[in-house]
Coordinates of C-alpha atoms in Angstrom, one line a residue:
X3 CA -35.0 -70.1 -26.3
X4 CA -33.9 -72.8 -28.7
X5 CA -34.3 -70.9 -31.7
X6 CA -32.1 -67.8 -30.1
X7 CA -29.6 -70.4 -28.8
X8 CA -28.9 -71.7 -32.3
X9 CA -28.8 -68.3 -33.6
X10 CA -26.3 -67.0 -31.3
X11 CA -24.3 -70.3 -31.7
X12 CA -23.9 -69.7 -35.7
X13 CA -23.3 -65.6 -35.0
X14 CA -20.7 -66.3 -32.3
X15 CA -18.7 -69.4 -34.5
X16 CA -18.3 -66.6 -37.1
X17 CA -17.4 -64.0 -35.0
X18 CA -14.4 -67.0 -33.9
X19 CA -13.4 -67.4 -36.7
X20 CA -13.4 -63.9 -38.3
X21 CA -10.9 -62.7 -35.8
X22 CA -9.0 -66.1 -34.8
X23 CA -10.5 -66.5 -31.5
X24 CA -11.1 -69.4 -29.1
X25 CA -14.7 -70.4 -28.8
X26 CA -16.0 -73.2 -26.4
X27 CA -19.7 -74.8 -25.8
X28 CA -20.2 -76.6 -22.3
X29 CA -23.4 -78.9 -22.6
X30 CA -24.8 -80.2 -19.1
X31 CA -27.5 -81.6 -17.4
X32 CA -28.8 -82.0 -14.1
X33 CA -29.6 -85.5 -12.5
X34 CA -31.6 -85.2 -9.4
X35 CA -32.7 -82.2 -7.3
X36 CA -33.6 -79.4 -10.0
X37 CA -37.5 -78.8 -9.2
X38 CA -37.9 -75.7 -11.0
X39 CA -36.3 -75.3 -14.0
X40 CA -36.9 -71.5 -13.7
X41 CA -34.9 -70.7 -10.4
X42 CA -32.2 -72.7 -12.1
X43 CA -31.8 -70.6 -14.8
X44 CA -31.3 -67.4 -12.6
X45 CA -28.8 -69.8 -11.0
X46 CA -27.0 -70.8 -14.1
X47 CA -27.5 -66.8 -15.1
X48 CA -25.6 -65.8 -11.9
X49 CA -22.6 -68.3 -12.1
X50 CA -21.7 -67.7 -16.1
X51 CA -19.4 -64.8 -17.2
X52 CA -21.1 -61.6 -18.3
X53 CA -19.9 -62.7 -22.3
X54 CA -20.7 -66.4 -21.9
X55 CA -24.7 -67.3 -23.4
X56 CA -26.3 -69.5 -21.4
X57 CA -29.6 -71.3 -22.8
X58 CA -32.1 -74.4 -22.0
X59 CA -32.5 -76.6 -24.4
X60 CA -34.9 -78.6 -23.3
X61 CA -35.0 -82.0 -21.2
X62 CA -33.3 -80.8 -18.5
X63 CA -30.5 -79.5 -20.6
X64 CA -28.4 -76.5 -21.0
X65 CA -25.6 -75.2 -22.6
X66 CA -23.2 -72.4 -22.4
X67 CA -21.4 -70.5 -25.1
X68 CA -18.1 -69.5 -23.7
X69 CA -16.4 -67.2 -26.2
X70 CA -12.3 -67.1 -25.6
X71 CA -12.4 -69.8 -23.0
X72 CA -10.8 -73.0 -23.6
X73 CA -11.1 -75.8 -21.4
X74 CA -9.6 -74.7 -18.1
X75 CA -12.3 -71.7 -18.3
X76 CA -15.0 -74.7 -18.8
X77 CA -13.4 -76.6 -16.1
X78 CA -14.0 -73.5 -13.4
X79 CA -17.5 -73.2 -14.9
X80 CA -18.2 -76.6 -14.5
X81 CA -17.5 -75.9 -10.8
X82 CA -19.6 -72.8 -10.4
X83 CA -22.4 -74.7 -12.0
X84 CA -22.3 -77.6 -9.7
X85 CA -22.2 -75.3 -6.5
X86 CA -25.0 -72.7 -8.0
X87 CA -27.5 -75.7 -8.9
X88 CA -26.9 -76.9 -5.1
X89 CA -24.5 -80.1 -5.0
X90 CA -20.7 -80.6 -4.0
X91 CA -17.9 -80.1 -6.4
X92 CA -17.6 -84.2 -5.9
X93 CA -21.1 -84.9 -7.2
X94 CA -21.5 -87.1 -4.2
X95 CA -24.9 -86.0 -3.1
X96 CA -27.5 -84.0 -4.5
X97 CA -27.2 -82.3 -8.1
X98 CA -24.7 -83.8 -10.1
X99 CA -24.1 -82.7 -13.4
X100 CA -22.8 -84.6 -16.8
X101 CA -21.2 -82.4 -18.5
X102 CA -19.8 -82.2 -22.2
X103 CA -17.0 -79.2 -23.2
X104 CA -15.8 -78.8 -26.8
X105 CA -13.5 -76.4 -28.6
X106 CA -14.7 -74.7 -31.7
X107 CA -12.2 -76.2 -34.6
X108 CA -11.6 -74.9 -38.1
X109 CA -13.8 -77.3 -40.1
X110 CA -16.9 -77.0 -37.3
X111 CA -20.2 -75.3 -38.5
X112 CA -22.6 -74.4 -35.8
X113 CA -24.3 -77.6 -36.4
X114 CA -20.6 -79.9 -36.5
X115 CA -20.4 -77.5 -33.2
X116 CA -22.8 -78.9 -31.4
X117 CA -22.8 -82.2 -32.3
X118 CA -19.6 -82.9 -31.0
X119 CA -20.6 -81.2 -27.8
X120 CA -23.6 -83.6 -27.9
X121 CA -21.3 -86.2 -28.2
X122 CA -18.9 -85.3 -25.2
X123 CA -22.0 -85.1 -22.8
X124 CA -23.0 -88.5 -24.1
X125 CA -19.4 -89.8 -22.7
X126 CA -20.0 -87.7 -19.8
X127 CA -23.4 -89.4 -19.1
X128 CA -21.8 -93.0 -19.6
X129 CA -18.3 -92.1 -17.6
X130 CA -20.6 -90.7 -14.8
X131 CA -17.5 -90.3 -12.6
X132 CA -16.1 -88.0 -14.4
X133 CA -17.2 -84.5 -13.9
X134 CA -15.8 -83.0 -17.4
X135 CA -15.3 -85.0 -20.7
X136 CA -13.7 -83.2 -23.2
X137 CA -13.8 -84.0 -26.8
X138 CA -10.6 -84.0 -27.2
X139 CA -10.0 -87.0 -25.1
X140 CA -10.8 -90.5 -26.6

């Protein structure tokens, strides 16, 4: 699944860029309540959008490739997500997820890509009160 994730991620971060088009990646975990990693994938599977790419990467994490969707799109996803996987909006009880959205920019490679997305869920994890950190913020 990893190696097709990173495949798709280089493929699609051309296809943005060969035709000017907005591409996003929405990294996430789940903390608390997701026994069985399988039935959350079909749950992940039924609250993306029939282009997004949705993957698990391992250690409890996924990630979503969102092509044309900036980060309002990754904002409703994020929201979808929480209430698929079983927990409030709020994240007061039961799943809550950290989330991390980025924007594909000009000088990105795949690899740049997801890095920065790495590092957005990394401020998600340590803001934990906030359900969406965005790269683009400081």
């Amino acid at each position: 699944n990893r190696r097709y994730f990173n495949e798709r991620l280089r493929c699609e971060c051309a296809r943005a860029r060969r035709y000017e088009r907005c591409l996003g990646l929405l990294l996430f975990e789940a903390e608390g309540g997701l026994d069985d990693p399988f039935s959350a994938g079909e749950r992940i599977q039924g609250a993306v959008r029939s282009t997004d790419i949705a993957s698990h990467l391992g250690d409890g994490r996924f990630a979503v490739i969102m092509p044309e969707a900036g980060q309002a799109g990754a904002e409703r996803l994020h929201r979808r997500l929480q209430l698929a996987l079983g927990g409030p909006v709020d994240n007061s009880d039961g799943v809550r997820l950290h989330a991390g959205f980025v924007e594909l920019r000009g000088e990105d490679d795949a690899a740049m890509f997801l890095r920065r997305a790495e590092q957005a869920l990394g401020r998600a994890r340590e803001a934990a009160s906030e359900p969406l950190a965005a790269a683009q913020r400081p």
